[in-house]
Amino acid sequence: QVIKCKAAVLWEANKPFSIEEVEVAPPKEHEVRVKIVATGICRSDDHVTTGALVMPFPIILGHEAAGVVESVGQGVTAVKPGDKVIPLFVPQCGECQNCLNTKGNLCSKTDLGTSGGLMADGTTRFTCKGKAIHHFLGTSTFTEYTVLHESAVAKIDSAAPLEKVCLIGCGFSTGYGAALQTAKVEPGSTCAVFGLGGVGLSVIIGCKVAGASRIIAVDINSDKFAKAKELGATDCINPKDFNKPIHEVLTEMTGGGVDYSFEVIGRTDTMTAALACCQYNYGVSVIVGVPPAAQKITFDPMLLFTGRSWKGSVFGGWKSKDVVPKLVADYMKKKFVLDPLITHTLPFTKINEGFDLLRTGK
């Protein structure tokens, strides 16, 4: 059966979301229809509204969520109606080169970087006012019901609070994994984290769990420092307080640079600063923030020649389907907290107010 429900449709760039009645088609073979219970707002969604991340319009955004399976298509074995699930914007098909390699996690079935906005068969499951609406990253969670490929859903503990663990669908896992899985931060090491949004704070949680002795939080908004300290930052610095480049400040503070640095903003100037602030011979710098479209980085290759490593990390380097249920289990065992990452809880119809809060750093 087709389901009629509410969704936040983005008809064009630089316009507010429009709450519309949409029609959600039933799941086809190997697809799952999910009732979304809670969804987070992520800067990557906002990048589409500004055009920094290029996607086709009209589109239903959203990729950080949790919900309950409503129905399944033919051939689906992993989940059944009533199961609690987290949608995966990085799926895990288990068959492509990246899924088969122990080092890889960026499944080739992801829509990231292709901007197709359609399901695997080249069609969409959403219709509004007679128009086809595009999917986003194979998830589209800004709607009461969505359709996902079965490789893009992870079944989780039925006791998990969906309004908290939805963060494991993107922000938390991305930051936490950047520290633990991509950088592999060791006990006693020093770390610098550029950007203290939800993902940056999750990097701090990961560094702390890994046993880092010093975690330096960097942001131009000092209002974010209290929460960073609550979650494990040992120092907080605002680049606006110094009249020299921030990488020089960090190098001096640490007597030669940090062991690990993380750029969690998505700006090219902070990416090069994060690279420059890590130790010149064995420092590792990880790009976690989504880079803006059509921008290039220029840097002195000597920064890398001396031995530094520069890495990227998508979804924290985790193999999504394998790890998301484990992260939910770890949350249930209180291995980490999620509550401090939730600043506001709004009804779905106030989604534009939510984005205003994001854009003003709140």
PDB file of N, CA, C and O in Angstrom, residues 179 185-186 188-194 196 200-218 225 228-229 231-237 250 253-254 258 260 262:
ATOM      1  N   ALA A 179      38.266   9.145  15.770  1.00  0.00           N
ATOM      2  CA  ALA A 179      39.300   9.017  16.804  1.00  0.00           C
ATOM      3  C   ALA A 179      39.736   7.565  16.994  1.00  0.00           C
ATOM      4  O   ALA A 179      40.931   7.255  16.998  1.00  0.00           O
ATOM      5  N   VAL A 185      43.743   6.591  17.935  1.00  0.00           N
ATOM      6  CA  VAL A 185      44.388   7.356  19.022  1.00  0.00           C
ATOM      7  C   VAL A 185      44.841   6.397  20.130  1.00  0.00           C
ATOM      8  O   VAL A 185      44.102   5.489  20.511  1.00  0.00           O
ATOM      9  N   GLU A 186      46.077   6.589  20.613  1.00  0.00           N
ATOM     10  CA  GLU A 186      46.606   5.717  21.671  1.00  0.00           C
ATOM     11  C   GLU A 186      46.557   6.405  23.029  1.00  0.00           C
ATOM     12  O   GLU A 186      46.523   7.624  23.109  1.00  0.00           O
ATOM     13  N   GLY A 188      47.700   8.210  26.273  1.00  0.00           N
ATOM     14  CA  GLY A 188      48.795   9.140  26.526  1.00  0.00           C
ATOM     15  C   GLY A 188      49.081  10.133  25.422  1.00  0.00           C
ATOM     16  O   GLY A 188      49.935  11.009  25.567  1.00  0.00           O
ATOM     17  N   SER A 189      48.355  10.025  24.297  1.00  0.00           N
ATOM     18  CA  SER A 189      48.652  10.919  23.167  1.00  0.00           C
ATOM     19  C   SER A 189      47.982  12.286  23.327  1.00  0.00           C
ATOM     20  O   SER A 189      47.101  12.470  24.164  1.00  0.00           O
ATOM     21  N   THR A 190      48.438  13.242  22.491  1.00  0.00           N
ATOM     22  CA  THR A 190      47.838  14.577  22.496  1.00  0.00           C
ATOM     23  C   THR A 190      47.023  14.756  21.218  1.00  0.00           C
ATOM     24  O   THR A 190      47.438  14.315  20.147  1.00  0.00           O
ATOM     25  N   CYS A 191      45.871  15.397  21.350  1.00  0.00           N
ATOM     26  CA  CYS A 191      44.953  15.550  20.218  1.00  0.00           C
ATOM     27  C   CYS A 191      44.468  16.995  20.135  1.00  0.00           C
ATOM     28  O   CYS A 191      44.324  17.669  21.153  1.00  0.00           O
ATOM     29  N   ALA A 192      44.204  17.455  18.903  1.00  0.00           N
ATOM     30  CA  ALA A 192      43.559  18.757  18.697  1.00  0.00           C
ATOM     31  C   ALA A 192      42.310  18.526  17.849  1.00  0.00           C
ATOM     32  O   ALA A 192      42.356  17.795  16.861  1.00  0.00           O
ATOM     33  N   VAL A 193      41.209  19.133  18.264  1.00  0.00           N
ATOM     34  CA  VAL A 193      39.939  18.976  17.552  1.00  0.00           C
ATOM     35  C   VAL A 193      39.454  20.350  17.106  1.00  0.00           C
ATOM     36  O   VAL A 193      39.171  21.217  17.935  1.00  0.00           O
ATOM     37  N   PHE A 194      39.384  20.546  15.786  1.00  0.00           N
ATOM     38  CA  PHE A 194      38.916  21.811  15.204  1.00  0.00           C
ATOM     39  C   PHE A 194      37.431  21.701  14.910  1.00  0.00           C
ATOM     40  O   PHE A 194      37.019  20.925  14.053  1.00  0.00           O
ATOM     41  N   LEU A 196      33.587  22.352  17.251  1.00  0.00           N
ATOM     42  CA  LEU A 196      32.960  21.729  18.411  1.00  0.00           C
ATOM     43  C   LEU A 196      31.450  21.607  18.257  1.00  0.00           C
ATOM     44  O   LEU A 196      30.695  21.852  19.183  1.00  0.00           O
ATOM     45  N   GLY A 200      32.381  17.132  16.349  1.00  0.00           N
ATOM     46  CA  GLY A 200      33.617  17.474  17.035  1.00  0.00           C
ATOM     47  C   GLY A 200      33.599  17.013  18.488  1.00  0.00           C
ATOM     48  O   GLY A 200      34.591  16.472  19.004  1.00  0.00           O
ATOM     49  N   LEU A 201      32.452  17.198  19.156  1.00  0.00           N
ATOM     50  CA  LEU A 201      32.320  16.735  20.542  1.00  0.00           C
ATOM     51  C   LEU A 201      32.431  15.211  20.610  1.00  0.00           C
ATOM     52  O   LEU A 201      32.996  14.660  21.555  1.00  0.00           O
ATOM     53  N   SER A 202      31.930  14.527  19.575  1.00  0.00           N
ATOM     54  CA  SER A 202      32.018  13.061  19.530  1.00  0.00           C
ATOM     55  C   SER A 202      33.459  12.603  19.317  1.00  0.00           C
ATOM     56  O   SER A 202      33.866  11.551  19.816  1.00  0.00           O
ATOM     57  N   VAL A 203      34.256  13.416  18.587  1.00  0.00           N
ATOM     58  CA  VAL A 203      35.693  13.124  18.456  1.00  0.00           C
ATOM     59  C   VAL A 203      36.336  13.204  19.842  1.00  0.00           C
ATOM     60  O   VAL A 203      37.141  12.341  20.226  1.00  0.00           O
ATOM     61  N   ILE A 204      35.955  14.234  20.607  1.00  0.00           N
ATOM     62  CA  ILE A 204      36.501  14.394  21.964  1.00  0.00           C
ATOM     63  C   ILE A 204      36.156  13.173  22.825  1.00  0.00           C
ATOM     64  O   ILE A 204      37.020  12.627  23.527  1.00  0.00           O
ATOM     65  N   ILE A 205      34.913  12.704  22.743  1.00  0.00           N
ATOM     66  CA  ILE A 205      34.500  11.511  23.499  1.00  0.00           C
ATOM     67  C   ILE A 205      35.398  10.328  23.100  1.00  0.00           C
ATOM     68  O   ILE A 205      35.890   9.581  23.954  1.00  0.00           O
ATOM     69  N   GLY A 206      35.634  10.179  21.779  1.00  0.00           N
ATOM     70  CA  GLY A 206      36.473   9.077  21.287  1.00  0.00           C
ATOM     71  C   GLY A 206      37.907   9.188  21.778  1.00  0.00           C
ATOM     72  O   GLY A 206      38.514   8.201  22.210  1.00  0.00           O
ATOM     73  N   CYS A 207      38.479  10.398  21.733  1.00  0.00           N
ATOM     74  CA  CYS A 207      39.856  10.604  22.197  1.00  0.00           C
ATOM     75  C   CYS A 207      39.978  10.260  23.680  1.00  0.00           C
ATOM     76  O   CYS A 207      40.953   9.655  24.122  1.00  0.00           O
ATOM     77  N   LYS A 208      38.948  10.648  24.435  1.00  0.00           N
ATOM     78  CA  LYS A 208      38.973  10.382  25.876  1.00  0.00           C
ATOM     79  C   LYS A 208      38.876   8.885  26.147  1.00  0.00           C
ATOM     80  O   LYS A 208      39.633   8.338  26.971  1.00  0.00           O
ATOM     81  N   VAL A 209      37.966   8.202  25.458  1.00  0.00           N
ATOM     82  CA  VAL A 209      37.819   6.755  25.621  1.00  0.00           C
ATOM     83  C   VAL A 209      39.129   6.050  25.256  1.00  0.00           C
ATOM     84  O   VAL A 209      39.518   5.061  25.874  1.00  0.00           O
ATOM     85  N   ALA A 210      39.835   6.584  24.254  1.00  0.00           N
ATOM     86  CA  ALA A 210      41.104   5.992  23.814  1.00  0.00           C
ATOM     87  C   ALA A 210      42.249   6.263  24.797  1.00  0.00           C
ATOM     88  O   ALA A 210      43.331   5.696  24.650  1.00  0.00           O
ATOM     89  N   GLY A 211      42.016   7.156  25.754  1.00  0.00           N
ATOM     90  CA  GLY A 211      43.026   7.409  26.769  1.00  0.00           C
ATOM     91  C   GLY A 211      43.986   8.546  26.457  1.00  0.00           C
ATOM     92  O   GLY A 211      45.086   8.615  27.027  1.00  0.00           O
ATOM     93  N   ALA A 212      43.586   9.460  25.564  1.00  0.00           N
ATOM     94  CA  ALA A 212      44.453  10.608  25.258  1.00  0.00           C
ATOM     95  C   ALA A 212      44.701  11.413  26.540  1.00  0.00           C
ATOM     96  O   ALA A 212      43.790  11.591  27.351  1.00  0.00           O
ATOM     97  N   SER A 213      45.950  11.891  26.704  1.00  0.00           N
ATOM     98  CA  SER A 213      46.263  12.628  27.930  1.00  0.00           C
ATOM     99  C   SER A 213      45.918  14.104  27.801  1.00  0.00           C
ATOM    100  O   SER A 213      45.680  14.786  28.777  1.00  0.00           O
ATOM    101  N   ARG A 214      45.912  14.591  26.560  1.00  0.00           N
ATOM    102  CA  ARG A 214      45.604  16.006  26.358  1.00  0.00           C
ATOM    103  C   ARG A 214      44.721  16.146  25.120  1.00  0.00           C
ATOM    104  O   ARG A 214      45.052  15.612  24.058  1.00  0.00           O
ATOM    105  N   ILE A 215      43.601  16.819  25.279  1.00  0.00           N
ATOM    106  CA  ILE A 215      42.665  17.017  24.166  1.00  0.00           C
ATOM    107  C   ILE A 215      42.394  18.517  24.072  1.00  0.00           C
ATOM    108  O   ILE A 215      41.764  19.103  24.960  1.00  0.00           O
ATOM    109  N   ILE A 216      42.906  19.140  23.007  1.00  0.00           N
ATOM    110  CA  ILE A 216      42.772  20.593  22.846  1.00  0.00           C
ATOM    111  C   ILE A 216      41.622  20.869  21.867  1.00  0.00           C
ATOM    112  O   ILE A 216      41.645  20.430  20.719  1.00  0.00           O
ATOM    113  N   ALA A 217      40.617  21.576  22.370  1.00  0.00           N
ATOM    114  CA  ALA A 217      39.437  21.897  21.562  1.00  0.00           C
ATOM    115  C   ALA A 217      39.598  23.293  20.966  1.00  0.00           C
ATOM    116  O   ALA A 217      39.977  24.224  21.679  1.00  0.00           O
ATOM    117  N   VAL A 218      39.331  23.419  19.662  1.00  0.00           N
ATOM    118  CA  VAL A 218      39.528  24.693  18.952  1.00  0.00           C
ATOM    119  C   VAL A 218      38.217  25.119  18.298  1.00  0.00           C
ATOM    120  O   VAL A 218      37.625  24.356  17.527  1.00  0.00           O
ATOM    121  N   PHE A 225      32.808  25.953  24.676  1.00  0.00           N
ATOM    122  CA  PHE A 225      33.905  25.401  25.465  1.00  0.00           C
ATOM    123  C   PHE A 225      33.448  24.609  26.695  1.00  0.00           C
ATOM    124  O   PHE A 225      34.060  23.606  27.050  1.00  0.00           O
ATOM    125  N   ALA A 228      32.547  21.137  25.708  1.00  0.00           N
ATOM    126  CA  ALA A 228      33.751  20.399  25.290  1.00  0.00           C
ATOM    127  C   ALA A 228      34.514  19.906  26.521  1.00  0.00           C
ATOM    128  O   ALA A 228      34.981  18.760  26.564  1.00  0.00           O
ATOM    129  N   LYS A 229      34.608  20.764  27.539  1.00  0.00           N
ATOM    130  CA  LYS A 229      35.324  20.370  28.775  1.00  0.00           C
ATOM    131  C   LYS A 229      34.557  19.274  29.518  1.00  0.00           C
ATOM    132  O   LYS A 229      35.159  18.338  30.041  1.00  0.00           O
ATOM    133  N   LEU A 231      32.897  16.981  28.262  1.00  0.00           N
ATOM    134  CA  LEU A 231      33.063  15.702  27.566  1.00  0.00           C
ATOM    135  C   LEU A 231      34.512  15.230  27.491  1.00  0.00           C
ATOM    136  O   LEU A 231      34.778  14.156  26.952  1.00  0.00           O
ATOM    137  N   GLY A 232      35.451  16.011  28.015  1.00  0.00           N
ATOM    138  CA  GLY A 232      36.818  15.503  28.077  1.00  0.00           C
ATOM    139  C   GLY A 232      37.922  16.395  27.556  1.00  0.00           C
ATOM    140  O   GLY A 232      39.099  16.044  27.648  1.00  0.00           O
ATOM    141  N   ALA A 233      37.582  17.572  26.979  1.00  0.00           N
ATOM    142  CA  ALA A 233      38.647  18.467  26.500  1.00  0.00           C
ATOM    143  C   ALA A 233      39.455  18.966  27.706  1.00  0.00           C
ATOM    144  O   ALA A 233      38.876  19.328  28.737  1.00  0.00           O
ATOM    145  N   THR A 234      40.774  18.976  27.565  1.00  0.00           N
ATOM    146  CA  THR A 234      41.626  19.467  28.657  1.00  0.00           C
ATOM    147  C   THR A 234      41.932  20.953  28.483  1.00  0.00           C
ATOM    148  O   THR A 234      42.150  21.667  29.446  1.00  0.00           O
ATOM    149  N   ASP A 235      41.962  21.422  27.230  1.00  0.00           N
ATOM    150  CA  ASP A 235      42.214  22.839  26.923  1.00  0.00           C
ATOM    151  C   ASP A 235      41.210  23.279  25.863  1.00  0.00           C
ATOM    152  O   ASP A 235      40.842  22.485  24.997  1.00  0.00           O
ATOM    153  N   CYS A 236      40.800  24.543  25.913  1.00  0.00           N
ATOM    154  CA  CYS A 236      39.944  25.093  24.865  1.00  0.00           C
ATOM    155  C   CYS A 236      40.562  26.394  24.388  1.00  0.00           C
ATOM    156  O   CYS A 236      40.885  27.263  25.208  1.00  0.00           O
ATOM    157  N   ILE A 237      40.741  26.538  23.067  1.00  0.00           N
ATOM    158  CA  ILE A 237      41.322  27.780  22.564  1.00  0.00           C
ATOM    159  C   ILE A 237      40.512  28.347  21.399  1.00  0.00           C
ATOM    160  O   ILE A 237      39.960  27.612  20.582  1.00  0.00           O
ATOM    161  N   LEU A 250      49.254  26.000  18.556  1.00  0.00           N
ATOM    162  CA  LEU A 250      49.152  24.601  18.992  1.00  0.00           C
ATOM    163  C   LEU A 250      50.518  23.928  19.059  1.00  0.00           C
ATOM    164  O   LEU A 250      50.793  23.146  19.975  1.00  0.00           O
ATOM    165  N   MET A 253      52.125  25.171  22.201  1.00  0.00           N
ATOM    166  CA  MET A 253      51.459  24.619  23.395  1.00  0.00           C
ATOM    167  C   MET A 253      51.898  23.191  23.692  1.00  0.00           C
ATOM    168  O   MET A 253      51.908  22.757  24.838  1.00  0.00           O
ATOM    169  N   THR A 254      52.213  22.445  22.631  1.00  0.00           N
ATOM    170  CA  THR A 254      52.479  21.011  22.794  1.00  0.00           C
ATOM    171  C   THR A 254      53.950  20.667  22.626  1.00  0.00           C
ATOM    172  O   THR A 254      54.316  19.492  22.618  1.00  0.00           O
ATOM    173  N   VAL A 258      50.780  18.222  17.902  1.00  0.00           N
ATOM    174  CA  VAL A 258      49.970  17.154  18.492  1.00  0.00           C
ATOM    175  C   VAL A 258      50.208  15.835  17.760  1.00  0.00           C
ATOM    176  O   VAL A 258      50.686  15.819  16.624  1.00  0.00           O
ATOM    177  N   TYR A 260      47.681  13.746  17.093  1.00  0.00           N
ATOM    178  CA  TYR A 260      46.511  13.579  16.226  1.00  0.00           C
ATOM    179  C   TYR A 260      45.728  14.882  16.154  1.00  0.00           C
ATOM    180  O   TYR A 260      45.475  15.508  17.185  1.00  0.00           O
ATOM    181  N   PHE A 262      42.153  16.718  14.194  1.00  0.00           N
ATOM    182  CA  PHE A 262      40.895  16.401  13.513  1.00  0.00           C
ATOM    183  C   PHE A 262      40.252  17.687  13.026  1.00  0.00           C
ATOM    184  O   PHE A 262      40.064  18.605  13.821  1.00  0.00           O
TER     185      PHE A 262
END
